Structures are given as structure tokens and as C-alpha cells.
Coordinates of C-alpha atoms in Angstrom, one line a residue:
M738 CA 2.5 -94.3 199.1
V739 CA 4.0 -97.1 201.2
T740 CA 5.3 -99.7 198.8
N741 CA 8.2 -102.2 198.4
P742 CA 10.1 -101.5 196.3
Y743 CA 9.7 -97.7 196.8
F744 CA 7.5 -95.8 194.4
A745 CA 8.1 -92.0 194.3
G746 CA 4.7 -91.0 192.8
K747 CA 1.1 -91.0 194.1
E748 CA -1.3 -93.9 194.2
K749 CA -3.1 -92.9 191.0
E750 CA 0.2 -92.7 189.2
L751 CA 1.2 -96.2 190.4
L752 CA -2.2 -97.6 189.3
R753 CA -1.8 -95.9 185.9
A754 CA 1.6 -97.4 185.4
Q755 CA 0.5 -100.9 186.4
I756 CA -2.5 -100.7 184.0
A757 CA -0.1 -99.7 181.2
R758 CA 2.2 -102.6 181.9
I759 CA -0.7 -105.1 182.0
V760 CA -2.3 -103.8 178.8
Q761 CA 1.1 -103.8 176.9
T762 CA 1.8 -107.4 177.9
T763 CA -1.7 -109.0 177.5
S764 CA -3.1 -107.1 174.5
I765 CA -2.9 -109.8 171.7
V766 CA -4.6 -110.3 168.3
P767 CA -4.7 -113.1 165.7
K768 CA -1.9 -112.9 163.1
G769 CA -3.0 -111.3 159.9
Y770 CA -5.4 -108.7 161.4
F771 CA -2.7 -106.0 161.5
K772 CA 0.5 -105.4 159.5
K773 CA 3.5 -103.2 159.7
Q774 CA 3.7 -100.0 157.6
E775 CA 6.0 -100.2 154.7
D776 CA 7.8 -96.9 155.6
S777 CA 8.0 -97.5 159.4
E778 CA 8.3 -100.9 161.1
R779 CA 7.3 -99.3 164.4
E780 CA 3.8 -98.3 163.1
I781 CA 1.1 -100.8 162.3
V782 CA -2.2 -100.6 160.3
E783 CA -5.3 -102.7 160.1
V784 CA -5.4 -105.1 157.1
G785 CA -8.3 -104.5 154.7
E786 CA -11.1 -107.1 154.7
E787 CA -10.3 -108.1 151.1
E788 CA -6.7 -109.1 151.8
R789 CA -7.2 -110.1 155.4
K790 CA -6.6 -113.8 156.1
L791 CA -6.9 -114.9 159.6
P792 CA -5.8 -118.3 160.9
G793 CA -8.4 -121.0 161.3
F794 CA -9.8 -122.3 164.6
E795 CA -7.3 -125.2 164.8
D796 CA -4.4 -122.8 164.2
L797 CA -5.6 -120.3 166.8
R798 CA -5.3 -123.1 169.4
H799 CA -1.5 -122.6 169.2
S800 CA 0.6 -119.6 170.3
H801 CA 2.3 -119.0 166.9
S802 CA -1.0 -117.7 165.5
W803 CA -1.2 -114.8 168.0
C804 CA 0.9 -111.7 168.3
H805 CA 1.2 -108.6 170.6
L806 CA -0.8 -105.5 169.6
A807 CA 0.6 -102.7 171.9
P808 CA 4.1 -101.3 171.5
S809 CA 6.6 -102.3 174.1
I810 CA 7.4 -100.2 177.2
L811 CA 11.0 -99.0 177.3
K812 CA 13.2 -98.9 180.3
C813 CA 12.6 -95.1 180.5
G814 CA 8.9 -95.9 181.1
R815 CA 7.8 -94.6 177.6
T816 CA 6.9 -96.3 174.3
A817 CA 9.1 -94.0 172.4
H818 CA 12.4 -92.2 173.1
L819 CA 12.4 -88.5 173.5
Q820 CA 15.1 -86.4 171.8
P821 CA 18.0 -86.3 174.3
E822 CA 18.9 -83.0 175.8
P823 CA 22.2 -81.6 174.5
P824 CA 25.0 -81.3 177.1
R825 CA 25.7 -78.0 178.7
E826 CA 29.0 -77.7 176.9
E827 CA 27.9 -78.9 173.5
P828 CA 30.9 -80.4 171.6
P829 CA 31.5 -79.0 168.1
N830 CA 30.6 -82.4 166.4
Y831 CA 27.4 -83.0 168.5
D832 CA 24.6 -84.5 166.3
P833 CA 21.1 -84.9 167.9
A834 CA 20.3 -87.8 165.5
T835 CA 23.4 -89.7 166.5
A836 CA 22.7 -89.1 170.1
L837 CA 19.1 -90.5 169.6
K838 CA 20.5 -93.6 167.8
E839 CA 22.9 -94.2 170.7
L840 CA 20.0 -94.0 173.1
E841 CA 18.0 -96.5 171.1
V842 CA 21.0 -98.9 171.1
Q843 CA 21.1 -98.8 174.9
D844 CA 17.3 -99.2 175.2
P845 CA 16.1 -100.8 172.0
Y846 CA 12.6 -101.1 170.7
E847 CA 10.9 -104.5 170.6
E848 CA 9.5 -105.9 167.3
R849 CA 5.9 -104.8 166.6
L850 CA 3.4 -107.6 166.3
K851 CA 5.8 -109.9 168.1
P852 CA 4.5 -113.5 168.2
L853 CA 3.6 -115.1 171.5
T854 CA 6.1 -117.9 170.8
L855 CA 8.9 -115.4 171.7
D856 CA 7.3 -114.8 175.2
S857 CA 8.8 -116.5 178.2
C858 CA 8.3 -116.2 182.0
Y859 CA 12.1 -115.6 182.2
L860 CA 11.7 -112.4 180.1
F861 CA 8.8 -110.9 182.2
L862 CA 9.8 -112.0 185.7
N863 CA 12.8 -111.4 187.8
Y864 CA 13.4 -115.0 188.4
V865 CA 11.9 -118.4 187.5
A866 CA 8.2 -118.5 188.4
V867 CA 5.0 -120.3 187.8
G868 CA 6.3 -123.8 188.3
D869 CA 9.6 -123.1 186.6
C870 CA 7.8 -122.8 183.3
E871 CA 9.2 -121.3 180.1
I872 CA 6.0 -120.4 178.4
A873 CA 4.1 -117.3 179.3
W874 CA 0.6 -118.3 178.0
T875 CA -1.7 -121.3 178.1
I876 CA -4.3 -121.9 175.5
K877 CA -7.4 -124.0 176.1
T878 CA -10.5 -124.9 174.1
I879 CA -13.9 -124.7 175.8
G880 CA -17.0 -126.5 174.4
D881 CA -17.4 -128.5 171.2
S882 CA -14.4 -127.7 169.0
R883 CA -15.4 -129.9 166.1
L884 CA -15.8 -128.2 162.7
Y885 CA -19.2 -128.2 161.0
K886 CA -20.0 -127.3 157.4
E887 CA -22.6 -124.6 156.9
D888 CA -25.5 -125.3 154.7
Y889 CA -25.3 -123.9 151.2
K890 CA -21.8 -122.5 152.0
D891 CA -18.3 -123.8 151.5
S892 CA -17.2 -122.4 154.9
T893 CA -17.1 -124.2 158.3
F894 CA -18.0 -123.2 161.8
T895 CA -17.5 -124.5 165.3
N896 CA -19.2 -124.0 168.7
G897 CA -16.0 -124.0 170.6
I898 CA -14.3 -121.1 172.4
I899 CA -10.6 -120.5 172.7
M900 CA -9.4 -119.3 176.0
I901 CA -5.9 -117.8 176.4
R902 CA -4.6 -117.2 179.9
S903 CA -1.5 -115.2 180.9
L904 CA 0.9 -116.9 183.3
V905 CA 2.8 -113.6 183.8
W906 CA -0.2 -111.5 184.9
P907 CA -2.6 -113.8 186.7
G908 CA -6.2 -112.8 185.9
A909 CA -5.6 -111.7 182.3
Y910 CA -7.7 -113.7 179.8
V911 CA -8.5 -113.5 176.1
F912 CA -11.5 -115.3 174.6
Y913 CA -12.0 -116.0 170.9
K914 CA -15.1 -117.2 168.9
D915 CA -16.2 -116.7 165.3
D916 CA -13.5 -114.2 164.3
R917 CA -14.2 -112.1 167.4
W918 CA -12.2 -111.8 170.5
F919 CA -12.1 -109.8 173.7
S920 CA -9.7 -109.6 176.6
F921 CA -10.1 -108.6 180.2
Y922 CA -8.1 -108.6 183.5
V923 CA -9.3 -109.3 187.0
G924 CA -6.4 -109.3 189.5
F925 CA -4.4 -107.5 192.1
G926 CA -2.0 -105.7 189.7
H927 CA 0.9 -107.9 190.6
K928 CA 2.9 -110.3 188.4
A929 CA 3.1 -114.0 189.1
D930 CA 5.5 -115.0 191.8
S931 CA 6.9 -118.4 192.8
A932 CA 7.6 -117.3 196.4
D933 CA 5.1 -115.5 198.5
Y934 CA 6.2 -112.2 200.0
Y935 CA 5.6 -111.7 203.7
P936 CA 6.9 -108.3 204.9
V937 CA 8.2 -108.2 208.4
M938 CA 5.8 -106.4 210.7
P939 CA 7.2 -103.5 212.6
P940 CA 7.5 -103.8 216.4
L941 CA 4.5 -102.7 218.5
P942 CA 4.7 -99.2 219.8
R943 CA 6.0 -99.1 223.4
E944 CA 4.1 -97.5 226.2
E945 CA 5.1 -94.0 227.1
V946 CA 7.5 -93.7 229.9
A947 CA 6.0 -92.4 233.1
E948 CA 6.7 -88.8 233.9
V949 CA 9.6 -88.5 236.3
L950 CA 9.0 -85.8 238.9
E951 CA 11.8 -83.3 239.3
Q952 CA 13.5 -83.5 242.7
S953 CA 15.9 -81.1 244.3
E954 CA 19.5 -81.9 244.6
P955 CA 19.9 -83.9 247.9
N956 CA 23.5 -82.5 248.3
P957 CA 23.3 -79.0 246.9
K958 CA 26.5 -77.4 245.7
E959 CA 28.0 -74.4 247.5
G960 CA 25.9 -71.3 247.0
E961 CA 22.7 -73.3 246.2
E962 CA 21.4 -73.6 249.7
E963 CA 17.8 -72.5 250.1
E964 CA 17.2 -69.3 251.9
K965 CA 16.1 -69.8 255.5
I966 CA 13.0 -67.9 256.6
D967 CA 12.2 -67.0 260.1
P968 CA 9.3 -69.2 261.4
E969 CA 7.8 -66.2 263.2
T970 CA 7.3 -64.5 259.8
A971 CA 5.3 -67.6 258.6
S972 CA 3.1 -67.4 261.7
G973 CA 2.5 -63.7 261.1
F974 CA 1.4 -64.4 257.5
I975 CA -0.9 -67.2 258.5
N976 CA -2.5 -65.2 261.4
K977 CA -3.0 -62.2 259.1
L978 CA -4.6 -64.4 256.4
R979 CA -7.0 -65.9 258.9
E980 CA -8.1 -62.5 260.1
I981 CA -9.0 -61.3 256.6
I982 CA -10.2 -64.6 255.2
D983 CA -13.8 -63.2 254.8
D984 CA -12.7 -60.1 253.0
N985 CA -11.9 -61.3 249.5
D986 CA -10.1 -58.2 248.4
K987 CA -7.8 -58.0 251.4
F988 CA -7.2 -61.7 251.3
E989 CA -6.2 -61.6 247.6
N990 CA -3.9 -58.7 248.2
M991 CA -2.2 -60.5 251.1
L992 CA -2.0 -63.8 249.1
N993 CA -0.4 -61.9 246.2
R994 CA 2.3 -60.7 248.6
V995 CA 2.9 -64.2 249.9
F996 CA 2.8 -65.6 246.3
D997 CA 5.4 -63.1 245.1
V998 CA 7.8 -64.1 247.8
F999 CA 8.0 -67.6 246.5
D1000 CA 7.7 -66.8 242.8
V1001 CA 11.4 -66.4 242.4
D1002 CA 11.5 -66.4 238.6
R1003 CA 8.5 -63.9 238.5
S1004 CA 6.6 -66.2 236.1
G1005 CA 3.3 -65.7 237.8
E1006 CA 3.2 -69.4 238.6
L1007 CA 4.9 -71.7 241.1
D1008 CA 6.9 -74.7 239.8
R1009 CA 7.6 -77.8 241.8
K1010 CA 10.7 -76.3 243.5
E1011 CA 8.9 -73.1 244.4
I1012 CA 5.8 -74.9 245.8
R1013 CA 8.2 -77.1 247.8
N1014 CA 9.7 -74.0 249.4
F1015 CA 6.1 -72.7 250.0
L1016 CA 5.1 -75.9 251.8
K1017 CA 8.3 -76.0 253.8
F1018 CA 7.7 -72.4 255.0
F1019 CA 4.1 -73.0 256.1
S1020 CA 4.3 -76.7 257.0
K1021 CA 4.1 -76.1 260.8
E1022 CA 1.4 -73.6 260.7
L1023 CA -0.8 -75.5 258.2
Q1024 CA 0.0 -78.9 259.7
I1025 CA 1.4 -80.2 256.4
P1026 CA 3.8 -83.2 256.7
M1027 CA 7.0 -82.8 254.7
G1028 CA 8.3 -85.5 252.4
H1029 CA 8.2 -86.5 248.8
R1030 CA 4.8 -88.1 248.7
P1031 CA 2.9 -85.3 250.6
I1032 CA 4.4 -82.7 248.4
Q1033 CA 3.5 -84.7 245.3
E1034 CA -0.1 -85.2 246.4
F1035 CA -0.4 -81.5 247.3
F1036 CA 0.9 -80.5 243.9
R1037 CA -1.5 -82.8 242.1
G1038 CA -4.4 -81.5 244.2
F1039 CA -3.7 -77.8 243.6
D1040 CA -2.7 -78.2 239.9
T1041 CA -6.3 -78.4 238.6
D1042 CA -5.4 -77.7 234.9
K1043 CA -2.6 -80.3 234.9
S1044 CA -0.2 -77.7 233.5
G1045 CA 2.7 -78.7 235.9
L1046 CA 2.5 -75.2 237.5
I1047 CA 0.3 -73.6 240.2
S1048 CA -1.2 -70.2 239.6
K1049 CA -2.6 -67.7 242.2
E1050 CA -6.1 -68.7 241.4
E1051 CA -5.3 -72.4 241.9
L1052 CA -3.7 -71.6 245.2
S1053 CA -6.4 -69.4 246.7
D1054 CA -9.3 -71.7 247.4
P1055 CA -7.2 -74.7 248.7
L1056 CA -5.3 -72.3 250.9
K1057 CA -8.5 -71.0 252.5
G1058 CA -9.6 -74.6 253.2
C1059 CA -6.3 -75.2 255.0
L1060 CA -6.6 -72.1 257.0
L1061 CA -10.1 -72.9 258.1
Y1062 CA -9.2 -76.5 258.9
T1063 CA -6.2 -75.6 261.0
S1064 CA -7.7 -72.6 262.7
P1065 CA -7.4 -72.8 266.5
S1066 CA -10.9 -71.4 266.9
P1067 CA -13.6 -73.4 265.1
R1068 CA -15.9 -71.5 262.8
D1069 CA -19.4 -72.3 261.7

């Protein structure tokens, strides 16, 4: 998950946490539908139909007639405190009940069935938002809100609908009509914000630096001078290879001998420094110009697998072509 601020969990866990926050904040009911239990103020029960007395339509158009249904979410992310773990070195007067009460003082519970009049944008947002408002809800009547008397009954009815909108969670609505209500949320899972957040885009990735070819030291230190080889030896190698060029077995054997001479590290492949020595040795006989660019082009042409090294197989066929091309006696 890439979020700001950082979230340590997975995407499904973040979504679950956001849904819990939205439901806790926007689940509201008319006053009088639920009541607190006598033995526990943190538990609520539904009021029976006989003693239930809901506010009228006119009263429900005001926030004092609505209250929160879901329990509040504590700073620890739960709706109830867990029993704190005892310290490793438990003091003699340690009391779990006292430790739990101290924890509740630090992170207190909110009142159950808290009225909407106690809500404020300042309580839910980190700073002033939604046009510097202090209210967290707007209530609007839709349709004909006049009261009509039912025939043969003492009760009244209305065709109007009450719409309650959350200013803290944009997209959260509650609709009420004829003692029935329902709520829904359609949004992005973010609280209202007075200032838009535009994260700074990271810089574009730079192009890879071109490969720098290794070059031999122009002024080698003492003891690093390259071994000088007699040009007559090069001529003998070349003439011998031309004589046996049609005999693949003999040619490969001779090529192996030449290859091993320049394969100083015995890796089975020639690196750039070793191939430079090879070209320098046979440059006159094979009519190969010396210099940085010819050596570079030669290396790229022979290195067919682009590994940065030249094997015996990669050297064999191009070398035959050079021998035939530079042969003093043309062949069909």
C-alpha cells in the first residue's frame, strides 16, 4: 500500500478500517427508538412499541431529534478496551481493574446515543473545514412537508421526505419518511477537506548511462608492460592456419593453441584487453588497422551473444573470413 500518511496494513484492511469509521460516524436514528440499559450505560436496547415515542415530522427536521447508533471508535482502533497486559515485573500492589480504569481515563468512551447537536466539524477534522462551519450535518425537507389528517383517524401524515447529509463524510445521506429511515454512502472514503491535496510527483527516471568501454592504461606502471611477441611467430601462425583452413579438425586444434596463448586468465573467453593483444599480434598479417575505433568495431562484430567476451566459437568463423580475405593467393 502506497498511502499518505503511511498505512502499515494491506488494502483490504485499510478499506475495512475506513468503512468502520464511516459507519460509526454516520449511523444515526431518531431519538426514542433505542435506550440505554439500566445496568450498563455502554449497552443499548430497542424500545418496545408500546412505550416507544418517536419525534414528529417537524421535530425530526432538527438535529436535536437524532442521535448516533454505533459505539465510538477509541484511539486504539477498537470500540472497547482490552484488559491491559501486566508488566513483566509485576508490582505487589498491581490491580488489573485499576489498570483498566486508568486506560479508560486516558482513552475515554463517548456517550452512547449521543445527539447530533454535540457533533462539530472541529471534532471530526484535523482543522477547520467545509467553509469554516461548526455543524457536521445539514437537514433538508424534500417534497410537500405539510401535515394532513387521515380519514377516520386522529393521526396526521405528510408526503415530505427528510434528507440528512453529513458534512464530515461527503456522500453519506440518511432519508426519513413515515417512521422509516435508511442511510447509504457513496464516496471516495475520505473526509471533507478545505484544502485540496496535490502530492508532488516524483522526478522522471533518467536514461541509463551509456556503457563506458574499458581502456588500457596509456602510461602503464613499471612491471605492467605488455609482453612483446616476435612478428615472425605471428606470420608462422597465420601461414599454418591458411594451409589447414579446409581441415576443420586441424584448424580448430591450431586455433585452440593460438587462443590459449592470449587467454591469460584461462577463462575460456577473451576479454577486451586480451582481444586487443590478439589484434595487435596479428594486425599486420590480417591487415587490421590498430586504434580504439577498429578494435571496438571488431569486438562488437565478433561478440555475437553480446556477453562482453569472445569465445572460441565466436572467433573461429570471422577468423576464417579474415584469412581468406587477406590470402596472397585468391581462392574460388
